[in-house]
Each structure stands twice: as C-alpha cells, then as structure tokens.
CSV table of C-alpha atoms and ligand atoms in Angstrom, one decimal:
chain,number,residue,atom,x,y,z
O,1,MET,CA,11.2,-14.6,-17.5
O,2,PRO,CA,9.4,-13.6,-14.5
O,3,LEU,CA,9.9,-11.5,-11.4
O,4,THR,CA,8.1,-13.6,-8.9
O,5,LEU,CA,6.6,-12.9,-5.5
O,6,HIS,CA,6.9,-16.1,-3.4
O,7,ILE,CA,4.4,-16.2,-0.6
O,8,ASP,CA,4.9,-18.6,2.3
O,9,THR,CA,1.2,-19.3,2.2
O,10,PRO,CA,0.4,-20.8,5.6
O,11,ARG,CA,2.6,-18.2,7.4
O,12,TRP,CA,1.2,-15.2,5.5
O,13,ARG,CA,-2.4,-16.3,5.8
O,14,GLU,CA,-1.9,-16.9,9.5
O,15,HIS,CA,-0.5,-13.4,10.0
O,16,VAL,CA,-3.4,-11.8,8.1
O,17,ARG,CA,-5.9,-13.8,10.1
O,18,ASP,CA,-4.3,-12.8,13.4
O,19,ARG,CA,-4.2,-9.1,12.4
O,20,LEU,CA,-7.9,-9.2,11.4
O,21,ALA,CA,-8.9,-10.9,14.6
O,22,ASP,CA,-6.5,-8.9,16.8
O,23,PRO,CA,-8.3,-5.8,18.0
O,24,SER,CA,-11.0,-6.3,20.5
O,25,GLY,CA,-13.3,-3.6,22.0
O,26,PRO,CA,-13.4,-2.4,25.5
O,27,ASP,CA,-13.8,-5.2,28.1
O,28,ASP,CA,-17.3,-4.0,29.0
O,29,GLY,CA,-18.6,-4.7,25.5
O,30,THR,CA,-19.9,-1.1,25.0
O,31,ALA,CA,-18.1,-0.7,21.7
O,32,ALA,CA,-16.2,-2.8,19.2
O,33,VAL,CA,-13.0,-2.4,17.3
O,34,ARG,CA,-12.8,-3.9,13.9
O,35,VAL,CA,-10.1,-4.1,11.3
O,36,VAL,CA,-11.0,-2.8,7.8
O,37,PRO,CA,-8.4,-4.1,5.3
O,38,VAL,CA,-7.1,-1.6,2.8
O,39,THR,CA,-5.9,-2.2,-0.7
O,40,LYS,CA,-4.9,0.4,-3.2
O,41,GLY,CA,-2.3,1.4,-5.8
O,42,ASN,CA,-0.3,-1.7,-6.8
O,43,GLY,CA,-2.2,-3.7,-4.1
O,44,TYR,CA,0.9,-3.6,-1.8
O,45,GLY,CA,2.8,-5.7,-4.4
O,46,PHE,CA,0.1,-8.5,-4.6
O,47,GLY,CA,-2.4,-6.6,-6.7
O,48,ASN,CA,-5.8,-5.2,-5.7
O,49,GLY,CA,-7.7,-8.2,-7.2
O,50,LEU,CA,-5.7,-10.7,-5.1
O,51,LEU,CA,-6.2,-8.8,-1.9
O,52,ALA,CA,-9.9,-8.4,-2.6
O,53,ALA,CA,-10.1,-12.2,-2.9
O,54,GLU,CA,-8.3,-12.6,0.4
O,55,ALA,CA,-10.6,-10.1,2.1
O,56,ALA,CA,-13.6,-12.1,0.7
O,57,ALA,CA,-12.1,-15.4,1.9
O,58,ALA,CA,-11.6,-13.8,5.4
O,59,ASP,CA,-15.3,-12.8,5.3
O,60,VAL,CA,-14.7,-9.2,6.4
O,61,PRO,CA,-17.8,-7.0,5.8
O,62,THR,CA,-15.8,-4.0,4.5
O,63,LEU,CA,-12.8,-3.5,2.3
O,64,ALA,CA,-11.3,0.0,1.8
O,65,VAL,CA,-9.7,1.2,-1.5
O,66,GLY,CA,-7.8,4.3,-2.3
O,67,THR,CA,-9.8,5.8,-5.1
O,68,SER,CA,-13.2,5.4,-6.8
O,69,ASP,CA,-11.4,4.1,-9.8
O,70,GLU,CA,-10.3,1.1,-7.8
O,71,VAL,CA,-13.8,0.0,-6.8
O,72,GLU,CA,-14.4,-2.0,-10.0
O,73,THR,CA,-11.4,-4.2,-9.7
O,74,VAL,CA,-12.0,-5.2,-6.1
O,75,ARG,CA,-15.7,-5.7,-6.8
O,76,ARG,CA,-15.0,-8.6,-9.1
O,77,ALA,CA,-13.7,-10.6,-6.1
O,78,PHE,CA,-15.3,-8.9,-3.1
O,79,ASP,CA,-19.1,-8.3,-2.8
O,80,GLY,CA,-19.2,-6.7,0.7
O,81,ASP,CA,-19.1,-3.0,1.4
O,82,VAL,CA,-16.3,-1.0,-0.3
O,83,LEU,CA,-15.1,2.2,1.4
O,84,VAL,CA,-13.4,4.7,-0.8
O,85,LEU,CA,-10.7,6.5,1.2
O,86,ALA,CA,-9.9,9.5,-1.0
O,87,PRO,CA,-12.6,12.1,-0.4
O,88,LEU,CA,-15.2,12.5,-3.1
O,89,ARG,CA,-14.5,15.3,-5.6
O,90,PRO,CA,-16.7,16.6,-8.5
O,91,TRP,CA,-14.8,14.6,-11.1
O,92,ASP,CA,-15.5,11.3,-9.4
O,93,ALA,CA,-18.4,9.2,-10.6
O,94,ALA,CA,-21.0,9.2,-7.9
O,95,THR,CA,-23.6,6.7,-9.2
O,96,ALA,CA,-25.7,5.3,-6.5
O,97,ASP,CA,-24.3,1.9,-5.4
O,98,ASP,CA,-25.6,0.5,-2.2
O,99,ARG,CA,-22.4,-1.3,-1.3
O,100,VAL,CA,-20.1,1.7,-1.8
O,101,VAL,CA,-19.3,4.0,1.1
O,102,ARG,CA,-17.8,7.3,0.1
O,103,THR,CA,-15.6,9.5,2.2
O,104,VAL,CA,-16.7,13.1,1.9
O,105,SER,CA,-14.7,16.0,3.3
O,106,ARG,CA,-16.4,19.2,2.0
O,107,VAL,CA,-19.9,20.6,2.4
O,108,GLU,CA,-20.2,21.3,-1.4
O,109,ASP,CA,-19.5,17.6,-2.2
O,110,LEU,CA,-22.1,16.5,0.3
O,111,ARG,CA,-24.6,18.8,-1.3
O,112,ARG,CA,-23.8,17.5,-4.8
O,113,LEU,CA,-24.1,13.9,-3.7
O,114,ALA,CA,-27.4,14.7,-1.9
O,115,ALA,CA,-28.8,16.3,-5.1
O,116,ALA,CA,-27.9,13.2,-7.1
O,117,GLY,CA,-30.5,11.2,-5.2
O,118,GLY,CA,-30.5,7.6,-4.2
O,119,ARG,CA,-29.5,8.0,-0.5
O,120,PRO,CA,-25.8,7.2,-1.0
O,121,ARG,CA,-23.7,6.1,2.0
O,122,VAL,CA,-21.0,8.4,3.3
O,123,VAL,CA,-18.4,8.7,5.9
O,124,ILE,CA,-17.7,12.4,6.9
O,125,GLU,CA,-14.0,13.1,7.2
O,126,LEU,CA,-13.1,15.6,9.9
O,127,LEU,CA,-10.2,17.9,9.6
O,128,THR,CA,-7.3,16.9,11.9
O,129,SER,CA,-4.0,18.6,12.7
O,130,MET,CA,-2.7,16.8,9.6
O,131,ARG,CA,-4.6,19.5,7.6
O,132,ARG,CA,-5.0,17.3,4.5
O,133,HIS,CA,-8.7,16.7,3.9
O,134,GLY,CA,-11.7,17.1,6.2
O,135,VAL,CA,-14.7,19.2,7.3
O,136,ALA,CA,-13.6,21.7,10.0
O,137,LEU,CA,-15.6,21.5,13.2
O,138,ALA,CA,-17.0,25.0,12.6
O,139,ASP,CA,-18.5,23.8,9.3
O,140,LEU,CA,-19.9,20.5,10.7
O,141,PRO,CA,-23.5,21.8,11.4
O,142,GLU,CA,-23.7,22.9,7.8
O,143,ALA,CA,-22.3,19.6,6.6
O,144,LEU,CA,-24.7,17.6,8.8
O,145,THR,CA,-27.7,19.5,7.5
O,146,ALA,CA,-26.5,18.8,3.9
O,147,CYS,CA,-26.5,15.1,4.9
O,148,GLU,CA,-30.3,14.8,5.5
O,149,PRO,CA,-30.8,12.9,2.2
O,150,LEU,CA,-27.7,10.7,2.7
O,151,ARG,CA,-26.9,7.7,4.9
O,152,VAL,CA,-24.0,8.7,7.2
O,153,GLU,CA,-21.9,5.8,8.4
O,154,GLY,CA,-19.8,7.7,10.9
O,155,PHE,CA,-16.8,10.0,11.1
O,156,ALA,CA,-13.3,9.5,9.7
O,157,LEU,CA,-10.2,10.8,11.3
O,158,HIS,CA,-6.8,10.7,9.5
O,159,LEU,CA,-4.2,11.5,12.1
O,160,PRO,CA,-0.5,12.3,11.6
O,161,LEU,CA,2.0,9.6,12.3
O,162,ALA,CA,4.3,11.8,14.4
O,163,GLY,CA,3.4,12.4,18.0
O,164,GLN,CA,0.5,11.3,20.2
O,165,HIS,CA,-2.9,12.1,18.9
O,166,GLY,CA,-5.2,10.2,21.2
O,167,ALA,CA,-6.5,13.3,22.9
O,168,GLU,CA,-7.1,15.0,19.5
O,169,ALA,CA,-9.0,12.0,18.2
O,170,ARG,CA,-11.2,11.9,21.3
O,171,SER,CA,-11.9,15.6,21.4
O,172,LEU,CA,-12.8,15.7,17.6
O,173,ALA,CA,-15.0,12.6,18.0
O,174,GLU,CA,-16.9,13.9,21.0
O,175,GLN,CA,-17.6,17.3,19.3
O,176,ALA,CA,-18.7,15.6,16.1
O,177,PHE,CA,-21.1,13.2,17.8
O,178,ALA,CA,-22.5,16.1,19.8
O,179,ALA,CA,-23.0,18.2,16.7
O,180,ALA,CA,-24.7,15.2,15.0
O,181,GLY,CA,-27.0,14.9,18.0
O,182,GLU,CA,-28.1,18.5,17.5
O,183,HIS,CA,-28.2,19.0,13.8
O,184,GLY,CA,-28.0,15.7,12.3
O,185,PRO,CA,-29.6,13.0,10.5
O,186,ASP,CA,-29.0,9.7,12.3
O,187,VAL,CA,-25.3,9.2,12.6
O,188,PRO,CA,-24.2,5.9,14.1
O,189,ARG,CA,-21.6,6.2,16.9
O,190,ARG,CA,-18.8,4.9,14.7
O,191,LEU,CA,-15.3,6.2,13.9
O,192,TRP,CA,-13.0,5.3,11.0
O,193,VAL,CA,-9.4,5.7,11.9
O,194,SER,CA,-5.9,4.8,10.5
O,195,HIS,CA,-2.5,4.1,12.0
O,196,LEU,CA,-3.6,3.5,15.6
O,197,SER,CA,-2.4,0.4,17.4
O,198,ALA,CA,-5.0,-2.1,18.6
O,199,ALA,CA,-4.6,-0.8,22.1
O,200,GLU,CA,-5.0,2.9,21.1
O,201,ALA,CA,-8.1,2.0,19.1
O,202,ALA,CA,-9.6,0.1,22.1
O,203,ASP,CA,-8.8,3.1,24.3
O,204,LEU,CA,-10.5,5.4,21.8
O,205,ALA,CA,-13.5,3.1,21.6
O,206,ARG,CA,-13.8,3.0,25.4
O,207,ARG,CA,-13.5,6.7,26.0
O,208,THR,CA,-15.9,7.7,23.2
O,209,ALA,CA,-18.2,4.7,23.5
O,210,ALA,CA,-18.0,4.5,19.7
O,211,ASP,CA,-17.3,1.6,17.5
O,212,VAL,CA,-13.9,2.0,15.9
O,213,ASN,CA,-13.1,0.8,12.4
O,214,LEU,CA,-9.3,0.6,12.0
O,215,ARG,CA,-8.2,0.9,8.4
O,216,VAL,CA,-5.0,-1.2,7.9
O,217,GLY,CA,-2.9,-1.9,4.8
O,218,THR,CA,0.8,-2.2,5.3
O,219,ALA,CA,0.7,-3.9,8.8
O,220,LEU,CA,-1.8,-6.4,7.5
O,221,TRP,CA,-0.5,-7.5,4.2
O,222,LEU,CA,3.2,-6.7,4.7
O,223,GLY,CA,3.4,-7.1,8.4
O,224,ASP,CA,5.3,-10.4,8.4
O,225,ARG,CA,8.0,-9.7,5.8
O,226,ALA,CA,9.6,-13.1,6.4
O,227,ALA,CA,6.5,-14.7,4.7
O,228,LEU,CA,7.4,-12.9,1.5
O,229,THR,CA,10.3,-13.2,-0.9
O,230,ALA,CA,10.8,-11.6,-4.3
O,231,ARG,CA,12.9,-13.7,-6.7
O,232,ALA,CA,14.2,-12.9,-10.2
O,233,THR,CA,14.7,-15.5,-12.8
O,234,VAL,CA,18.1,-15.6,-14.5
O,235,ILE,CA,17.4,-15.1,-18.2
O,236,ASP,CA,21.0,-15.1,-19.6
O,237,VAL,CA,24.6,-15.4,-18.5
O,238,HIS,CA,27.6,-14.3,-20.5
O,239,ASP,CA,31.3,-14.9,-19.7
O,240,VAL,CA,33.3,-11.7,-20.2
O,241,ARG,CA,37.1,-11.3,-20.5
O,242,ARG,CA,39.0,-8.3,-19.2
O,243,GLY,CA,38.7,-5.6,-21.9
O,244,ASP,CA,35.5,-6.9,-23.4
O,245,THR,CA,32.7,-4.4,-23.8
O,246,PHE,CA,29.0,-5.0,-22.9
O,247,GLY,CA,25.7,-3.2,-22.6
O,248,TYR,CA,24.1,-0.2,-24.2
O,249,ARG,CA,27.0,2.0,-23.0
O,250,GLN,CA,29.7,-0.5,-24.1
O,251,ARG,CA,31.4,-0.3,-20.8
O,252,ARG,CA,34.7,-2.2,-20.7
O,253,ALA,CA,35.3,-5.0,-18.3
O,254,ARG,CA,38.2,-4.3,-16.0
O,255,ARG,CA,38.6,-8.0,-15.1
O,256,ASP,CA,37.3,-11.4,-16.1
O,257,GLY,CA,33.8,-12.1,-14.9
O,258,THR,CA,30.2,-12.8,-15.9
O,259,VAL,CA,27.3,-10.5,-16.9
O,260,ALA,CA,24.1,-12.1,-15.7
O,261,VAL,CA,20.8,-10.8,-17.1
O,262,VAL,CA,18.0,-11.2,-14.6
O,263,ALA,CA,14.2,-10.4,-14.7
O,264,GLY,CA,13.3,-7.2,-13.0
O,265,GLY,CA,13.8,-3.7,-14.3
O,266,THR,CA,12.4,-0.2,-14.1
O,267,ALA,CA,9.1,-1.5,-15.6
O,268,HIS,CA,8.7,-3.6,-12.5
O,269,GLY,CA,9.7,-0.7,-10.2
O,270,VAL,CA,12.9,-2.6,-9.4
O,271,ALA,CA,16.0,-0.6,-8.6
O,272,LEU,CA,14.2,2.7,-8.5
O,273,GLU,CA,15.0,2.2,-4.9
O,274,ALA,CA,17.8,0.0,-3.7
O,275,PRO,CA,17.8,-1.7,-0.3
O,276,THR,CA,17.6,0.4,2.8
O,277,PRO,CA,20.9,0.6,4.5
O,278,ALA,CA,22.8,2.5,1.8
O,279,THR,CA,21.2,5.9,1.3
O,280,GLY,CA,24.0,7.1,-0.9
O,281,VAL,CA,23.7,4.0,-3.1
O,282,ARG,CA,20.0,4.4,-3.2
O,283,GLN,CA,20.3,7.9,-4.4
O,284,ARG,CA,22.7,6.8,-7.0
O,285,ALA,CA,20.3,4.0,-8.1
O,286,VAL,CA,17.5,6.5,-8.4
O,287,ALA,CA,19.7,8.8,-10.5
O,288,LEU,CA,20.7,5.8,-12.7
O,289,ALA,CA,17.1,4.7,-13.1
O,290,LYS,CA,16.2,8.2,-14.3
O,291,GLY,CA,18.8,7.9,-17.0
O,292,GLY,CA,21.9,9.4,-15.7
O,293,LEU,CA,23.9,6.8,-17.5
O,294,GLU,CA,27.2,8.7,-18.0
O,295,SER,CA,27.2,10.1,-14.5
O,296,ALA,CA,26.8,6.5,-13.2
O,297,GLY,CA,29.7,5.2,-11.4
O,298,ARG,CA,28.7,1.8,-10.3
O,299,ALA,CA,25.6,1.1,-8.3
O,300,LEU,CA,24.9,-1.8,-6.0
O,301,SER,CA,21.9,-3.7,-7.3
O,302,PRO,CA,19.1,-5.2,-5.2
O,303,PHE,CA,19.9,-8.6,-6.6
O,304,ARG,CA,21.7,-11.2,-4.5
O,305,VAL,CA,23.8,-13.9,-6.0
O,306,ALA,CA,25.8,-16.5,-4.0
O,307,GLY,CA,24.9,-14.7,-0.8
O,308,ARG,CA,26.0,-11.2,-1.7
O,309,GLN,CA,24.3,-8.1,-3.2
O,310,ARG,CA,25.9,-7.6,-6.6
O,311,TRP,CA,26.8,-4.5,-8.6
O,312,PHE,CA,24.8,-3.5,-11.7
O,313,ALA,CA,26.8,-4.1,-14.8
O,314,GLU,CA,24.9,-1.1,-16.2
O,315,PRO,CA,21.7,0.7,-15.2
O,316,PRO,CA,18.6,-1.4,-15.2
O,317,HIS,CA,16.5,-1.7,-18.3
O,318,MET,CA,12.7,-1.8,-18.6
O,319,GLN,CA,12.1,-5.5,-18.0
O,320,CYS,CA,15.5,-6.8,-17.0
O,321,SER,CA,18.8,-5.9,-15.3
O,322,MET,CA,22.4,-6.7,-16.2
O,323,ILE,CA,24.5,-7.5,-13.1
O,324,TRP,CA,28.2,-8.1,-12.8
O,325,LEU,CA,29.5,-11.2,-11.2
O,326,PRO,CA,33.3,-11.1,-10.6
O,327,GLY,CA,35.4,-14.2,-11.5
O,328,GLY,CA,35.2,-16.9,-8.9
O,329,VAL,CA,31.6,-16.4,-8.0
O,330,GLU,CA,29.4,-19.4,-8.7
O,331,VAL,CA,27.4,-18.4,-11.7
O,332,PRO,CA,23.7,-19.2,-11.6
O,333,ALA,CA,22.1,-21.1,-14.6
O,334,VAL,CA,19.5,-19.7,-16.9
O,335,GLY,CA,16.2,-20.5,-15.2
O,336,ASP,CA,17.5,-20.2,-11.7
O,337,GLU,CA,16.0,-17.7,-9.4
O,338,VAL,CA,18.0,-15.1,-7.4
O,339,ASP,CA,16.7,-13.1,-4.4
O,340,VAL,CA,15.9,-9.5,-5.0
O,341,ASP,CA,15.1,-6.8,-2.4
O,342,VAL,CA,12.1,-4.9,-3.4
O,343,ARG,CA,9.9,-2.2,-1.9
O,344,PHE,CA,6.5,-4.0,-2.3
O,345,THR,CA,4.4,-0.8,-2.6
O,346,ILE,CA,6.2,0.2,-5.8
O,347,THR,CA,6.9,-3.2,-7.3
O,348,HIS,CA,4.8,-4.9,-10.0
O,349,VAL,CA,5.7,-8.6,-10.1
O,350,ASP,CA,5.0,-10.8,-13.1
O,351,ARG,CA,3.8,-13.7,-11.0
O,352,ILE,CA,2.7,-14.7,-7.6
O,353,ALA,CA,3.8,-18.1,-6.3
O,354,TRP,CA,1.8,-19.6,-3.5
O,355,ASP,CA,4.4,-21.7,-1.8
O,356,GLY,CA,4.0,-24.1,1.2
P,403,LIG,C1,-3.7,4.1,2.6
P,403,LIG,C2,-4.5,4.5,3.7
P,403,LIG,C3,-4.5,3.6,4.9
P,403,LIG,C4,-3.7,2.4,5.0
P,403,LIG,O1,-2.4,2.8,5.2
P,403,LIG,P1,-1.2,1.7,5.6
P,403,LIG,O2,-0.2,2.6,6.1
P,403,LIG,O3,-0.9,1.0,4.4
P,403,LIG,O4,-1.8,0.9,6.7
P,403,LIG,C5,-5.3,4.0,5.9
P,403,LIG,N1,-6.1,5.1,5.9
P,403,LIG,C6,-6.1,5.9,4.8
P,403,LIG,C7,-6.9,7.1,4.9
P,403,LIG,C8,-5.3,5.6,3.7
P,403,LIG,O5,-5.4,6.4,2.7
C-alpha cells in the first residue's frame, strides 16, 4: 500500500545533467565554476542513497551532505569526496578520512582537528551577514595559523537569500585570500558558495580569480517539478449512507458518499502541509495533524480524485488517510493510484518508480 514517487526518468535525468553542466567559468579561462550536488535530510524526497548513486553516475568529484552522520549512507554509493556542510563541532566524529572534507567555522574546532593528526581536509567557513556560522575576518589570522597541520580546501560563504550579496562575497573572499597569503598554510584560490545563480557565480569567479564551487540541492533535484509526481495507492473504499458514522471520531455523514482510504499519512509527512495556495487550509491541516481532532472542521486534503482536491473524511493517520468522496464522483478502485501534492523535502515515500 505504497505512497510512490514517480520519476519521469529521461526528463529528470536530463534536467540534472543540464544543471550539473550549466555553470561555466569566466570566458578567459582564469577560473572555473563547478556544481557540487547536495543531499541531506530525507534526500529531497528521493533518499540520500539514491541521490548519492545519481551523483556517482554523473561522475561528479564531490558530493555535499548536511551532517557528518550522513556521510556513511552516501559513501555506500559514492566514492568521491564528501563535503560536510554543517560546521564541525566537538561532538562530531573526526576520524581521519581522506575523502571527507569538513566545514569548520571556529578556531577552537580547527585546533582540535589539528591535534587529532592525520592532516584532515577542511573548508573554512567565513562569517557573513547571515551571522549563522563562520570565522569572523578579525579571527582569520588565528584560524589560519591553527590550520598549519591541516589541508585547507578553500573558503565557504553562506549568504542570505534576501538582497544582493555579490559585493559582500567578493570583499570577504579578497580579504580571506589576502590573509591566507600572509599567515597561511597553502590555501587554494577556491570558494564554496550556495544560492548563487550560474551568472552570479561566474561573476564572482571572474572578479576574485577563484574557482567557485556552487552547492546546489533543490534547484538540481527538484528544479523540474513536472518530472516528478507523487501518487497514493487506494487501499480501501466504503460506500456510506447519510447518517452513517465513520472513523476514529465516529463523525456522521451528512449525505451519501464514499470514504476512500489512501496510502499516505503523517508517518510519510503527508498532510502536515497541504498544497500551497490555501494558507488557511494549510494551517488547519497542520493543526489537524497535530491532533486537534475536535477543533477540526473539515480540511482540504492534498489528494486529488477525479480531477479535484478532496476533503479529509477525518484527520490523517500514521500510514494512511481517509478522504471523503461525495456521491456522484467516480470512485477509484482498490489498487488505483491517485495524485497527491507533497512537499518533497518533508515526505518519505514508500517506493520510487522509475517511469519512462
Ligand atoms: C542545504 C544547503 C545547501 C543546498 O540548499 P538548496 O537550497 O537545497 O540548494 C547549500 N549550502 C548549504 C550550506 C546548505 O546547508
């Protein structure tokens, strides 16, 4: 009784291939722009293992993951370099592994890593106006000194999404490379950035004469949404007469219709968030999913039957949902699939179907 992610295989692979090949460096060949695919969390709906295999098939040299705990999963399918995006902290395992590149954002973490030996590879994250993680420019000389026993693979910049930050990126990069020239161990002229367009990345590469590694997840794997469809298998259908009761809450039918039980519930991350246009509905769906059963009026479900989004008969359960089909609607058969709108980054599907 699966919730299935159907992939239009040729279309999806073509999009991924185009995105990976998309950025080019400045025309004069002084620096290169390269896409580093990112997978983390639920693997953007596909799973980290699957995306690691795709990255391996695409022959990219580096794959980025969110946390050090995700390295092992992608390693089974991908044997290139793995960049960990979350900055290293004392509780992270830091065993020497030549094909793992760690992001480090504090001087004390660089020192600890250096003390562990083995010349681990690191990217130094610089503090940007986002003020999330990063070594402040003032602390960079100290950080670079601590890096003597390490292999530095360049500087990372995590910029805010709002506003224009090209000038900020250039200025930080210039100052960081200058500091590396003075204090540093050998630091390649290489930047690791996120959320820049290919054109912005090329501009950054040209102005700083640095190679730019563009870390991309959503736009790569989910950039062509028409190549992806989530479908829920119909598990059961029950005709209901006006006045009949149904569900945990024994709600009473106000007219004749059908209760359809479909795959996809809170355990899959389905209906935690309903489709985008209806914010009010979405908030209600969230409240429902959190157990506000009494308070529930009715909520529009993310399931589509006979061309229309249908109401929940009652709030979703762990592995399935009950939806209400009014009389007159063509009732699907057990085993049919119905479309379901999902947010891929929070959904765990049961199966992946490679179509086409
Ligand atoms: C997750 C992450 C990315 C990828 O983000 P998308 O929006 O999915 O492209 C890039 N950089 C960093 C530092 C990240 O943590």
